[in-house]
mmCIF file of C-alpha atoms and ligand atoms in Angstrom:
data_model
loop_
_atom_site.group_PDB
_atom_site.id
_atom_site.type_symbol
_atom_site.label_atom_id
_atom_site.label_comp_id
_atom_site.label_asym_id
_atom_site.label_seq_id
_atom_site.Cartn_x
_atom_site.Cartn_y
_atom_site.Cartn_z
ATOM 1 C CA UNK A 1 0.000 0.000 0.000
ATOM 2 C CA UNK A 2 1.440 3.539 -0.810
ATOM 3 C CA UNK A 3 1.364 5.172 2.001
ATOM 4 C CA UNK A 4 -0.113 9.447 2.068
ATOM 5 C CA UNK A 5 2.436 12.065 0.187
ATOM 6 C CA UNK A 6 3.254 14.592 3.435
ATOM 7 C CA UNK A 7 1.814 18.216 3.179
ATOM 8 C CA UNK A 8 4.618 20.677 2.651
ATOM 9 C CA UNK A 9 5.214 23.351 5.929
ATOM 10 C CA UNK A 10 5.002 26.377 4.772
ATOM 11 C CA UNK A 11 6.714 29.668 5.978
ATOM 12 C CA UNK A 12 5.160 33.210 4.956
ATOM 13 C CA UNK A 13 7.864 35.954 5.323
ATOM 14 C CA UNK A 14 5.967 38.913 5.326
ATOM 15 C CA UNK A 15 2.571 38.716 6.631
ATOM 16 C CA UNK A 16 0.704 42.075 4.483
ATOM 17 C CA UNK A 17 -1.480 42.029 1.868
ATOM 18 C CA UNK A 18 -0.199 39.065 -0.429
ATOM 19 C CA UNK A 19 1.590 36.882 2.434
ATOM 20 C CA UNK A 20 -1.958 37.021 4.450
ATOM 21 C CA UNK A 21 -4.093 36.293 1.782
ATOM 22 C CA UNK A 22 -2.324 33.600 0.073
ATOM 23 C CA UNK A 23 -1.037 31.898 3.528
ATOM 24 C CA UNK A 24 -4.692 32.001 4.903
ATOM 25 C CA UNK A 25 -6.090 30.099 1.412
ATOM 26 C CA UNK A 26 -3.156 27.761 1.582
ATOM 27 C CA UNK A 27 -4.188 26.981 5.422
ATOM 28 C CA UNK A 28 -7.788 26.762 4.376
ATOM 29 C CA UNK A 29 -6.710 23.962 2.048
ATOM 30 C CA UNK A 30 -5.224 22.156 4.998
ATOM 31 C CA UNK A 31 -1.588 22.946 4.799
ATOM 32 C CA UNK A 32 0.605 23.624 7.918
ATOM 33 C CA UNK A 33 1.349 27.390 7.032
ATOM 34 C CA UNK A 34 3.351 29.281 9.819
ATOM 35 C CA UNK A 35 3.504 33.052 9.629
ATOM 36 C CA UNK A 36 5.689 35.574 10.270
ATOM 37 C CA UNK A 37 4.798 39.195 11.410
ATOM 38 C CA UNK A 38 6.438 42.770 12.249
ATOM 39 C CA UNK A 39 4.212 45.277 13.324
ATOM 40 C CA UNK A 40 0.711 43.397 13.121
ATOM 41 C CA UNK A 41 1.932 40.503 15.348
ATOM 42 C CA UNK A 42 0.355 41.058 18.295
ATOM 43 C CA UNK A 43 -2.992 41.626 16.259
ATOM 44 C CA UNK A 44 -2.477 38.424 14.561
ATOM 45 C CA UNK A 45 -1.703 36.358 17.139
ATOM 46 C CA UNK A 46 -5.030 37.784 18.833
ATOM 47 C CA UNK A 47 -7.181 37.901 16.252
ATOM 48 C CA UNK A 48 -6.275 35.886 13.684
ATOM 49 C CA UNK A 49 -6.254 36.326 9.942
ATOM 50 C CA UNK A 50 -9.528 38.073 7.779
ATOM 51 C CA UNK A 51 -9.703 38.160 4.659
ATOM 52 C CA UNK A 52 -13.250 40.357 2.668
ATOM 53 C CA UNK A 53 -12.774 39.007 -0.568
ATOM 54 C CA UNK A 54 -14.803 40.137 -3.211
ATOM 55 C CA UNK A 55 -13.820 36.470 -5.241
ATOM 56 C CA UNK A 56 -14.149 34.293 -2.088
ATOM 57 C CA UNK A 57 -16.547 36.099 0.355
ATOM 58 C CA UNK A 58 -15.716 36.804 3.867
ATOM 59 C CA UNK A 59 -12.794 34.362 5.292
ATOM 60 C CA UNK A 60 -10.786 34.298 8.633
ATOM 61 C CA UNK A 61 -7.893 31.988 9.963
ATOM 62 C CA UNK A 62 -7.763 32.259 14.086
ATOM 63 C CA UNK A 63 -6.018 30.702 15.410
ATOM 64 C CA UNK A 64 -2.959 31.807 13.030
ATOM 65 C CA UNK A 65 0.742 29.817 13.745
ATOM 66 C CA UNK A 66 2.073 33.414 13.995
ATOM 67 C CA UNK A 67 5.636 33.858 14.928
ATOM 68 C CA UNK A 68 7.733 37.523 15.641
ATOM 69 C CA UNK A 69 10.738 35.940 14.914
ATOM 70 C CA UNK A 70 11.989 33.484 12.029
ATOM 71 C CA UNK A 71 13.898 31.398 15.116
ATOM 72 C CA UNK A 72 10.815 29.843 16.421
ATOM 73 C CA UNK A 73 9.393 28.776 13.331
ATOM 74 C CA UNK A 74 9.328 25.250 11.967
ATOM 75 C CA UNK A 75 11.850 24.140 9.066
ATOM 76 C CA UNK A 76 9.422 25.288 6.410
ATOM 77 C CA UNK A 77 9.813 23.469 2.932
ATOM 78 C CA UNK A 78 8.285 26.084 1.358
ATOM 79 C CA UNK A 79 8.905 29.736 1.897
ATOM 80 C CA UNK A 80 6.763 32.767 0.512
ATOM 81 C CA UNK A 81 8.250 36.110 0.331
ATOM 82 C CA UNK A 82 5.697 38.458 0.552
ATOM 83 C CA UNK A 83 7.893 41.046 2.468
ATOM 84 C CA UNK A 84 8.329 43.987 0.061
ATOM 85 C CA UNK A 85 11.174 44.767 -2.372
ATOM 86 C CA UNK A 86 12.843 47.419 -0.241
ATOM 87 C CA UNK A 87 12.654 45.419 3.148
ATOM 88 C CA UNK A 88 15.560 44.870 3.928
ATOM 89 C CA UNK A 89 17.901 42.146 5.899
ATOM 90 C CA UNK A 90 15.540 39.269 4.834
ATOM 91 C CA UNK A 91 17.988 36.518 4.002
ATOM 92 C CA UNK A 92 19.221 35.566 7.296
ATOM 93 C CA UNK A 93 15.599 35.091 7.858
ATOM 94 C CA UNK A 94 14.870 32.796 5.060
ATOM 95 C CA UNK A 95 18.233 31.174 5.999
ATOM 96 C CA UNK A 96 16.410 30.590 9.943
ATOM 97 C CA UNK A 97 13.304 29.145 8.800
ATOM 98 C CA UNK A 98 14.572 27.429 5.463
ATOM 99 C CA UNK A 99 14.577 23.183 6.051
ATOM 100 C CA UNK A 100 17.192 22.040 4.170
ATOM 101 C CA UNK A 101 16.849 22.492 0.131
ATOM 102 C CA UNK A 102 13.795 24.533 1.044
ATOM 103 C CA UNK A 103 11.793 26.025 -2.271
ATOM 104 C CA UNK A 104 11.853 29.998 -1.534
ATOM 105 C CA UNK A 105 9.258 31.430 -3.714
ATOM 106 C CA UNK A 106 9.945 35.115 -3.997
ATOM 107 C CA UNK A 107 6.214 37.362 -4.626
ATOM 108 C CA UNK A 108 7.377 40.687 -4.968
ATOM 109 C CA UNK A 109 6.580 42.962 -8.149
ATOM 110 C CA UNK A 110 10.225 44.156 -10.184
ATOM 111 C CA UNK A 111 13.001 43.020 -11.692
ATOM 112 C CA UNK A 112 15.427 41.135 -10.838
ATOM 113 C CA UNK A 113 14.225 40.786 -7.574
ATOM 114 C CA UNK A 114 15.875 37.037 -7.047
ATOM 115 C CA UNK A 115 19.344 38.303 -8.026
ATOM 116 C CA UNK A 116 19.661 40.052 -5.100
ATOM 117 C CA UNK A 117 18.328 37.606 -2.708
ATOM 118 C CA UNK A 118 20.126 34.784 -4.586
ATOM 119 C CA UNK A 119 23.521 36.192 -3.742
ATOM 120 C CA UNK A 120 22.863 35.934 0.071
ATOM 121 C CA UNK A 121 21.173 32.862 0.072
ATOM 122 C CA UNK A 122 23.321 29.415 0.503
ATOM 123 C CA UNK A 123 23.459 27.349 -3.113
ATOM 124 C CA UNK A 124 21.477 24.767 -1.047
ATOM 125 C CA UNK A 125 18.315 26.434 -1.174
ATOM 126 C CA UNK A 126 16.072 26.841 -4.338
ATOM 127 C CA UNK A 127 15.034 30.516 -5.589
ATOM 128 C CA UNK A 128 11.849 30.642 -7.683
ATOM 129 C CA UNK A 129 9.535 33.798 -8.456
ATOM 130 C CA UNK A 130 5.633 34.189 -8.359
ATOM 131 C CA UNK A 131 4.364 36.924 -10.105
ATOM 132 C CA UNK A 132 0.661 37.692 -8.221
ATOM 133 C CA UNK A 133 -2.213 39.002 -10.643
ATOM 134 C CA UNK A 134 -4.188 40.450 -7.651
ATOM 135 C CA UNK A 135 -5.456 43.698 -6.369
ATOM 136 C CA UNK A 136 -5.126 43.039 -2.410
ATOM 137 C CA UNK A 137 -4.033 45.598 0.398
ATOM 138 C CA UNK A 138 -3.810 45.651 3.980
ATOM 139 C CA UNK A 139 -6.988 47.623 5.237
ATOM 140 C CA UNK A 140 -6.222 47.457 9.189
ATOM 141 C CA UNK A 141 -3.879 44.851 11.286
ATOM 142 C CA UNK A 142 -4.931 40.901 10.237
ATOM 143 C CA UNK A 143 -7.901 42.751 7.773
ATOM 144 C CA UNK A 144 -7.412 42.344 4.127
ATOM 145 C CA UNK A 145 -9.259 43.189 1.227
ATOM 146 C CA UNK A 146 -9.309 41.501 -1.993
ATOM 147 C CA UNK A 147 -10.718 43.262 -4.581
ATOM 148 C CA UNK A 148 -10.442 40.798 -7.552
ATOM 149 C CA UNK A 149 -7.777 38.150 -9.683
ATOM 150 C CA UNK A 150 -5.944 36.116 -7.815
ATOM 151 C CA UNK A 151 -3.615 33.893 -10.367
ATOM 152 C CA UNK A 152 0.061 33.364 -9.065
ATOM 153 C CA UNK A 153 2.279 32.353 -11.801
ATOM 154 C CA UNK A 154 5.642 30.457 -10.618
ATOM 155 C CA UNK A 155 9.041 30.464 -12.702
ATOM 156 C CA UNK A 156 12.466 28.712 -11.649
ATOM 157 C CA UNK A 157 15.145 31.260 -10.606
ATOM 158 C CA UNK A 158 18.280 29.164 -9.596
ATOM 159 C CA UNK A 159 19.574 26.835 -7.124
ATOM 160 C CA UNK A 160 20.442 22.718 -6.652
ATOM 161 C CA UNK A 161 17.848 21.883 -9.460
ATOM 162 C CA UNK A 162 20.274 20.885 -12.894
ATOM 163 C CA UNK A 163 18.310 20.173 -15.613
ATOM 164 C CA UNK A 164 14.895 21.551 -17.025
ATOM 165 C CA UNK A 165 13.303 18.321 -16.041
ATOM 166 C CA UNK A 166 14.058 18.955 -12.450
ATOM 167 C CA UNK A 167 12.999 22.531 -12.573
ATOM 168 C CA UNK A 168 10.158 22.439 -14.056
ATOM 169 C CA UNK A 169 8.908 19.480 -11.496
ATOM 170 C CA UNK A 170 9.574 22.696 -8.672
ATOM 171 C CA UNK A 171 7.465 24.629 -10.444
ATOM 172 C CA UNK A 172 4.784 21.874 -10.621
ATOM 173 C CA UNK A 173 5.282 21.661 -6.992
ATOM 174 C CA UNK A 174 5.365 25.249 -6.700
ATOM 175 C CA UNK A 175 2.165 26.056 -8.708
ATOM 176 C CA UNK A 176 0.602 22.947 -7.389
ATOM 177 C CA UNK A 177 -0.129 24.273 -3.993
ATOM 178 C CA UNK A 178 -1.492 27.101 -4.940
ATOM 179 C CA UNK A 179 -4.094 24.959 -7.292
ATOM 180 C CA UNK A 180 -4.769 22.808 -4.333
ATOM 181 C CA UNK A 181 -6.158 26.162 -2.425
ATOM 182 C CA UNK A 182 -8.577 27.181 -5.513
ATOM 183 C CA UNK A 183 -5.799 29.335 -6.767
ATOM 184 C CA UNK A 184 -4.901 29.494 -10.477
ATOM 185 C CA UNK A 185 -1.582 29.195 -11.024
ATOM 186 C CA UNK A 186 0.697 28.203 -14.093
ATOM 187 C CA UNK A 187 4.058 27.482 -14.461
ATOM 188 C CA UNK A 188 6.122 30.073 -16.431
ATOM 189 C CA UNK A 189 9.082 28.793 -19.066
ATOM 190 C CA UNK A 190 10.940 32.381 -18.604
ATOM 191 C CA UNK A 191 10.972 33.877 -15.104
ATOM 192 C CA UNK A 192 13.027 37.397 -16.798
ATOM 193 C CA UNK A 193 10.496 37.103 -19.220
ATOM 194 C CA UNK A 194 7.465 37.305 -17.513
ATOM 195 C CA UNK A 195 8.861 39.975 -14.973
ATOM 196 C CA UNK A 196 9.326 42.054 -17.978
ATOM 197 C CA UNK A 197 5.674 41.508 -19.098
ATOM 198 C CA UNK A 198 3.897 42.224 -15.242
ATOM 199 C CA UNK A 199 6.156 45.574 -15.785
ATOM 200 C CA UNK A 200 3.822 46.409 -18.834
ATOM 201 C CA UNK A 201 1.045 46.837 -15.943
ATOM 202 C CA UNK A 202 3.340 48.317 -12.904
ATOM 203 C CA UNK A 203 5.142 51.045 -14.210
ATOM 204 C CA UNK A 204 2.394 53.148 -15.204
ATOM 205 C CA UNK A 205 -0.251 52.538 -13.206
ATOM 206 C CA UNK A 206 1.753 52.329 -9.723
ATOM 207 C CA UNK A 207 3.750 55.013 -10.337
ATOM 208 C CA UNK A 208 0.691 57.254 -12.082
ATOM 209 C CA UNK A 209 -1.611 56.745 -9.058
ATOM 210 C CA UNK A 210 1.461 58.158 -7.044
ATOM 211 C CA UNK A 211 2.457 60.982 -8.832
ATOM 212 C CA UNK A 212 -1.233 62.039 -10.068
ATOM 213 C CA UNK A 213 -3.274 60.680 -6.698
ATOM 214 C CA UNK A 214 -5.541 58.396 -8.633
ATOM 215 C CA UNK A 215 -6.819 55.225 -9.018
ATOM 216 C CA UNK A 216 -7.144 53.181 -11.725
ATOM 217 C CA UNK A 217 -10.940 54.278 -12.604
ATOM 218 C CA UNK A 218 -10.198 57.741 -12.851
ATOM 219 C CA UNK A 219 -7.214 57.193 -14.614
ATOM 220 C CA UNK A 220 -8.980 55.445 -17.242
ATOM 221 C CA UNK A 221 -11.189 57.981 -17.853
ATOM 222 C CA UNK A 222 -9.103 60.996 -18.824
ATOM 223 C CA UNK A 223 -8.082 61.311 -22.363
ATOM 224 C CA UNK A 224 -4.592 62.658 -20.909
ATOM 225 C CA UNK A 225 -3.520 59.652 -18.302
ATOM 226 C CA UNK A 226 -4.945 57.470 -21.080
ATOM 227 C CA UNK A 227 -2.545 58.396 -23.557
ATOM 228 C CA UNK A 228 0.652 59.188 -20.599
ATOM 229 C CA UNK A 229 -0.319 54.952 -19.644
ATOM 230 C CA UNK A 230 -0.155 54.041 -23.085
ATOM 231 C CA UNK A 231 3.038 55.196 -24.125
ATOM 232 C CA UNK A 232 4.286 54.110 -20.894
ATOM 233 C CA UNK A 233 3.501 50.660 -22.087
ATOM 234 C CA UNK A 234 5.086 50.991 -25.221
ATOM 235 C CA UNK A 235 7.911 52.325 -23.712
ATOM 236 C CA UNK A 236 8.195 49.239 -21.219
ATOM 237 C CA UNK A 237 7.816 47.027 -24.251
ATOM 238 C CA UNK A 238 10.328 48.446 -26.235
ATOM 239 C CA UNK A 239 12.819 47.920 -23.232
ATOM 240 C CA UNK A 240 11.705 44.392 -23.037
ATOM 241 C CA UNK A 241 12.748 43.589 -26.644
ATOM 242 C CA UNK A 242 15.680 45.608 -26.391
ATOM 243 C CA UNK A 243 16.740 43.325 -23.886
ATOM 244 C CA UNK A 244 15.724 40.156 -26.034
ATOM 245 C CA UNK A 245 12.277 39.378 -24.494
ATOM 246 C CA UNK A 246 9.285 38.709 -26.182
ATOM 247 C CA UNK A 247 6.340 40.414 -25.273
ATOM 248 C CA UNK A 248 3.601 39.335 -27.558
ATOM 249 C CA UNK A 249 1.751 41.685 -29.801
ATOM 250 C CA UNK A 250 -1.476 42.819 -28.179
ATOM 251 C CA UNK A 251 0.040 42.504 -25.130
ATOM 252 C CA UNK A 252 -0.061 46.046 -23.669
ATOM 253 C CA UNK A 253 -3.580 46.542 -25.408
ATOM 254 C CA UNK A 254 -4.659 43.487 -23.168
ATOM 255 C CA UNK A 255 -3.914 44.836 -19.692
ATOM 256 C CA UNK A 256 -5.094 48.881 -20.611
ATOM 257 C CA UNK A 257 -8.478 46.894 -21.300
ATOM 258 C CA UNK A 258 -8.305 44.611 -18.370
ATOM 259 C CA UNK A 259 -7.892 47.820 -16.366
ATOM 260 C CA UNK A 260 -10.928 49.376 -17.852
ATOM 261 C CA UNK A 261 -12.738 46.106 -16.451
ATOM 262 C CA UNK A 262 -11.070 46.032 -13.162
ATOM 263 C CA UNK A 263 -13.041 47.219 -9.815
ATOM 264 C CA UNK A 264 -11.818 50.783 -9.221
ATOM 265 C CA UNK A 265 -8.159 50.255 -7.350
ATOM 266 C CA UNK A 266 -4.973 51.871 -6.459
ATOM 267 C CA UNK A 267 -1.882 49.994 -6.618
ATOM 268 C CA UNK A 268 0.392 49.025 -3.831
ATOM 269 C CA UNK A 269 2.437 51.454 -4.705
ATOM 270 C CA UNK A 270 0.209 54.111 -3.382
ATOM 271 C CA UNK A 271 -0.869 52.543 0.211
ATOM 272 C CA UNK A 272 3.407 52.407 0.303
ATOM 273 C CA UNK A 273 2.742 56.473 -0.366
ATOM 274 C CA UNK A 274 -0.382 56.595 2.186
ATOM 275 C CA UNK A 275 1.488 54.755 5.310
ATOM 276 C CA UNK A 276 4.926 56.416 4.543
ATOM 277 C CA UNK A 277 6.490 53.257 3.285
ATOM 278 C CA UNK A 278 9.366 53.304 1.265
ATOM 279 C CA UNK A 279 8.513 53.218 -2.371
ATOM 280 C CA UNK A 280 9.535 50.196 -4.276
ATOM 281 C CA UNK A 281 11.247 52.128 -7.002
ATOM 282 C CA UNK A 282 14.630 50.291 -7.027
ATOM 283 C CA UNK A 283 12.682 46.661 -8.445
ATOM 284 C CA UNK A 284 10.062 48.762 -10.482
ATOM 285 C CA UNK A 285 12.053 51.276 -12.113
ATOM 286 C CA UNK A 286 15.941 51.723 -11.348
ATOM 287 C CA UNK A 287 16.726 47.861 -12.488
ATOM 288 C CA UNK A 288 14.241 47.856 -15.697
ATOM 289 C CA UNK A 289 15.647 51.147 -16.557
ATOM 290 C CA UNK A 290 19.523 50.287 -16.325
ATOM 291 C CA UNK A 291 18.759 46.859 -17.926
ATOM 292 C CA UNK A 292 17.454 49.120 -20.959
ATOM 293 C CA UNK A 293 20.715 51.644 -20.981
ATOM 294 C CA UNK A 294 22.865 48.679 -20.926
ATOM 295 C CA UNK A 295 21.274 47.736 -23.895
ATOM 296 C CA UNK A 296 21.553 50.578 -25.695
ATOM 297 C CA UNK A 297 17.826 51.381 -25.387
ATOM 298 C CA UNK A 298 16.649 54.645 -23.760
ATOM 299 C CA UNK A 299 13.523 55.101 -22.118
ATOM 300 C CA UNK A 300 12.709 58.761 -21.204
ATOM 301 C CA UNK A 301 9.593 58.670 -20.056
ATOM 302 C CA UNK A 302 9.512 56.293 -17.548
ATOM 303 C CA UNK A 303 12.746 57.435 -16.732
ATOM 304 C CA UNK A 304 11.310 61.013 -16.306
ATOM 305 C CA UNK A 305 8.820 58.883 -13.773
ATOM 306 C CA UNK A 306 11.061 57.807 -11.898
ATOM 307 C CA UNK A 307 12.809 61.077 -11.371
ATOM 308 C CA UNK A 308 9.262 62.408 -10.113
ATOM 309 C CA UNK A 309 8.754 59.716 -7.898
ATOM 310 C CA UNK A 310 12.137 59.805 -6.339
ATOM 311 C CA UNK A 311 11.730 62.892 -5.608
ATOM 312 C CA UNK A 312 8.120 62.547 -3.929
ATOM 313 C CA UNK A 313 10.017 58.886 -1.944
ATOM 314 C CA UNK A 314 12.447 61.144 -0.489
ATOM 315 C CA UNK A 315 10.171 63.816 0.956
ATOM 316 C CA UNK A 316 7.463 60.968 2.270
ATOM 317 C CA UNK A 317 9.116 60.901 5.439
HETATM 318 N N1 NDP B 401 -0.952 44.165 -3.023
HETATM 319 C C1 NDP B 401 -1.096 43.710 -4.265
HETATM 320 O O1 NDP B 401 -2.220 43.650 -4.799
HETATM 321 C C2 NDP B 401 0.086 43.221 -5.034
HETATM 322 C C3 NDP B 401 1.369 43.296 -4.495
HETATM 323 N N2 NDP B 401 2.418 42.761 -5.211
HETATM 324 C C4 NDP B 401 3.771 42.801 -4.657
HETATM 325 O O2 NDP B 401 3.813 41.941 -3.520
HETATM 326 C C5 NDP B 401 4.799 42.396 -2.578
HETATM 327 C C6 NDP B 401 4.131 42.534 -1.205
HETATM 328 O O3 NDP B 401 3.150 43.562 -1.298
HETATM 329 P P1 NDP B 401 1.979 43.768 -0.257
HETATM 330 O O4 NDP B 401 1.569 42.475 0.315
HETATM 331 O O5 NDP B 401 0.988 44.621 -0.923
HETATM 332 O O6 NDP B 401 2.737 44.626 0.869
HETATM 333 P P2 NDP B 401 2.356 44.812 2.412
HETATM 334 O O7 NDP B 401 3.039 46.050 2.866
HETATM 335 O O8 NDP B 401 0.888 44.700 2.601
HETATM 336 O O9 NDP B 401 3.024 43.547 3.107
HETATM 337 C C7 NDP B 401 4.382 43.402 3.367
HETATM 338 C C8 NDP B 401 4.494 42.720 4.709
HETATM 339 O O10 NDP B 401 5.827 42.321 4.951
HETATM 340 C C9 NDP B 401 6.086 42.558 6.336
HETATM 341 N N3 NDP B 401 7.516 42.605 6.559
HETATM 342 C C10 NDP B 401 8.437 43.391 5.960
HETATM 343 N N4 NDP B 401 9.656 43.148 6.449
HETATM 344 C C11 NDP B 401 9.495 42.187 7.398
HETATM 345 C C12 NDP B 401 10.380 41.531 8.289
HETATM 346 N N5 NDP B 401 11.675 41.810 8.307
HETATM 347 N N6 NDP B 401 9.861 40.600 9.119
HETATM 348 C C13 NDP B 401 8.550 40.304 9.119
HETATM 349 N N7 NDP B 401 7.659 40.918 8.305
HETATM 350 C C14 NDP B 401 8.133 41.838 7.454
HETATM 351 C C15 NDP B 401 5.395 43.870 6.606
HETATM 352 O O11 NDP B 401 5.267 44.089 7.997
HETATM 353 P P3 NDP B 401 4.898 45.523 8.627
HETATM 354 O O12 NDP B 401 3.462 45.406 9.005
HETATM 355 O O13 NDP B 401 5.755 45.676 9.821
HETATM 356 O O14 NDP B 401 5.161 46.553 7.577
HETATM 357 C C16 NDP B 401 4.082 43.619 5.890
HETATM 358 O O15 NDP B 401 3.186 42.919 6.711
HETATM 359 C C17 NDP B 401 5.333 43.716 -3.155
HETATM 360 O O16 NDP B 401 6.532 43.480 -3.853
HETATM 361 C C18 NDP B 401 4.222 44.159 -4.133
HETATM 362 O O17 NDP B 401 4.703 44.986 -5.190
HETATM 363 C C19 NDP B 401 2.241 42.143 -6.415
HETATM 364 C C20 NDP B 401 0.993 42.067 -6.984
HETATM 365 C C21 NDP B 401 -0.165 42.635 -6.364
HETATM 366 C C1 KPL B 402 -3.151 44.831 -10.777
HETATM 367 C C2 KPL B 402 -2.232 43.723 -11.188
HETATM 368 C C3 KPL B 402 -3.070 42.539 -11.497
HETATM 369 C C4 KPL B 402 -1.488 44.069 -12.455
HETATM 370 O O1 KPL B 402 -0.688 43.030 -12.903
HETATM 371 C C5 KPL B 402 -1.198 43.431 -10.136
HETATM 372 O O2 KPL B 402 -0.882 42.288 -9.981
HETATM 373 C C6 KPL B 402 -0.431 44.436 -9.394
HETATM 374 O O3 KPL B 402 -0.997 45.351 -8.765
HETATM 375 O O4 KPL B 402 0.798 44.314 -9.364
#
């Protein structure tokens, strides 16, 4: 008789927006998901988990496995980075609650976002991304809204796994428990890739709803933003090819329409403006930016962007 494949443990580094709603619909499913909290510990711990999801209804997780510290969590075999881009110090705290050749599945918006993690991480330990088609924020401590989408896509990044055979099997794995909690999720073929492509979506509207204090509906609406978003995304797709990624025709045309169908919503980049968080401009814009220069591809309006927004970061104090 074969006997029952064991449940994964799962670690969520970064208990916000995306670590509390995925972790809660992963524990839902029934897997042992342990998570790990800053300010909204104490909260947590208390309260437990809620989730007012427009997709799923009203959910809640209490008790929640929270932890304030990565030492007294479980070796996790799965780890979920849903700390933001410009936290930083987090790799001696995947290292603490990493089990040996643990998958860490980074969820953060940008590029390049592995590289950096990669280099402080032992070779031991898988790196994969998940790029998260969601609109979630954080609307009080343990409280999160979901306003709609939900897909996770999951790429290989680098680490123990040699051949494509073995990689994509992680990503099975990877994608597989988010599947098993009602969550659509597909493997990706090109992690750089597909970080290029979610960049079609982030660089205008997060930035936009900074610098112009909008959300997406009234962004959509105005003839101006309209056209400023558009050749935004052209400009992100030109950078894209210039640095030998496909991003297929239609493409940009596709998410300015999905927008115009999405509940009204302001990216995460703006609640980072709201609560005085840093901006995650580094991932968003710096990296895509120099990766275009170094390619001998110039993009001056999303440069000019990022100027703006640097300049609005630095005073958001
Ligand atoms: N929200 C969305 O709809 C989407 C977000 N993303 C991306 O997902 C990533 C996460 O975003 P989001 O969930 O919105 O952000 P949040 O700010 O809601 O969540 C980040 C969480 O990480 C916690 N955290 C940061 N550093 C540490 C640490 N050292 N130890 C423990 N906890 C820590 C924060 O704690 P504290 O409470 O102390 O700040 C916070 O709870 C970002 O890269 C974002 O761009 C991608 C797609 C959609
Ligand atoms: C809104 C959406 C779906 C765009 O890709 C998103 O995932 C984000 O806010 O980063």
């Amino acid at each position: 008789m074969m006997g029952a494949v064991a449940k994964p443990t799962i670690g969520i580094i970064g208990t916000g927006a995306i670590g509390g709603f995925y972790g809660l619909m992963l524990a839902r499913a029934g897997f042992d998901v342990h998570f790990l909290l800053r300010s909204e510990f104490s909260a947590v711990a208390e309260r437990g988990l809620q989730v007012n999801s427009a997709v799923h209804g009203a959910l809640t997780l209490n008790p929640v496995q929270a932890y304030s510290a990565a030492k007294d969590m479980p070796p996790c075999d799965w780890l979920l980075v849903a700390a933001k881009s410009t936290s930083p110090g987090l790799a001696p705290i995947i290292i603490e609650a990493a089990a040996p050749g643990a998958k860490v599945l980074l969820l953060q918006n940008g590029l390049d976002v592995e590289d950096s993690l990669r280099e402080s991480l032992p070779d031991s330990l898988h790196v994969l991304g998940g790029l998260c088609l969601i609109c979630v924020h954080r609307e009080g401590p343990g409280v999160i809204t979901h306003q709609a989408l939900g897909a996770v896509n999951v790429g290989y990044h680098s680490g123990p796994a040699n051949d494509d055979a073995a990689r994509m099997a992680l990503v099975e794995e990877g994608a597989g428990l988010f599947r098993a909690a009602g969550i659509d999720s597909q493997a990706m073929p090109n992690l750089h890739q597909a970080r290029w492509q979610k960049l079609v979506w982030n660089i205008p509207y997060n930035g936009l709803s900074v610098l112009l204090g909008a959300s997406t509906t009234p962004l959509m609406a105005d003839a101006d933003s309209r056209a400023l978003i558009q050749a935004l995304m052209a400009e992100v797709v030109q950078g894209a090819q210039a640095c030998g990624h496909v991003v297929p025709p239609g493409y940009a045309d596709y998410l300015f329409m999905m927008t115009e169908k999405m509940p009204d919503y302001w990216p995460s980049m703006y609640h980072d403006l709201l609560h005085k968080r840093p901006l995650e401009l580094e991932a968003i814009y710096a990296r895509p930016l120099a990766a275009a220069k170094a390619a001998g591809c110039e993009l001056p309006r999303i440069e000019a962007l990022y100027r703006a927004l640097g300049f609005i970061d630095r005073r958001n104090v």
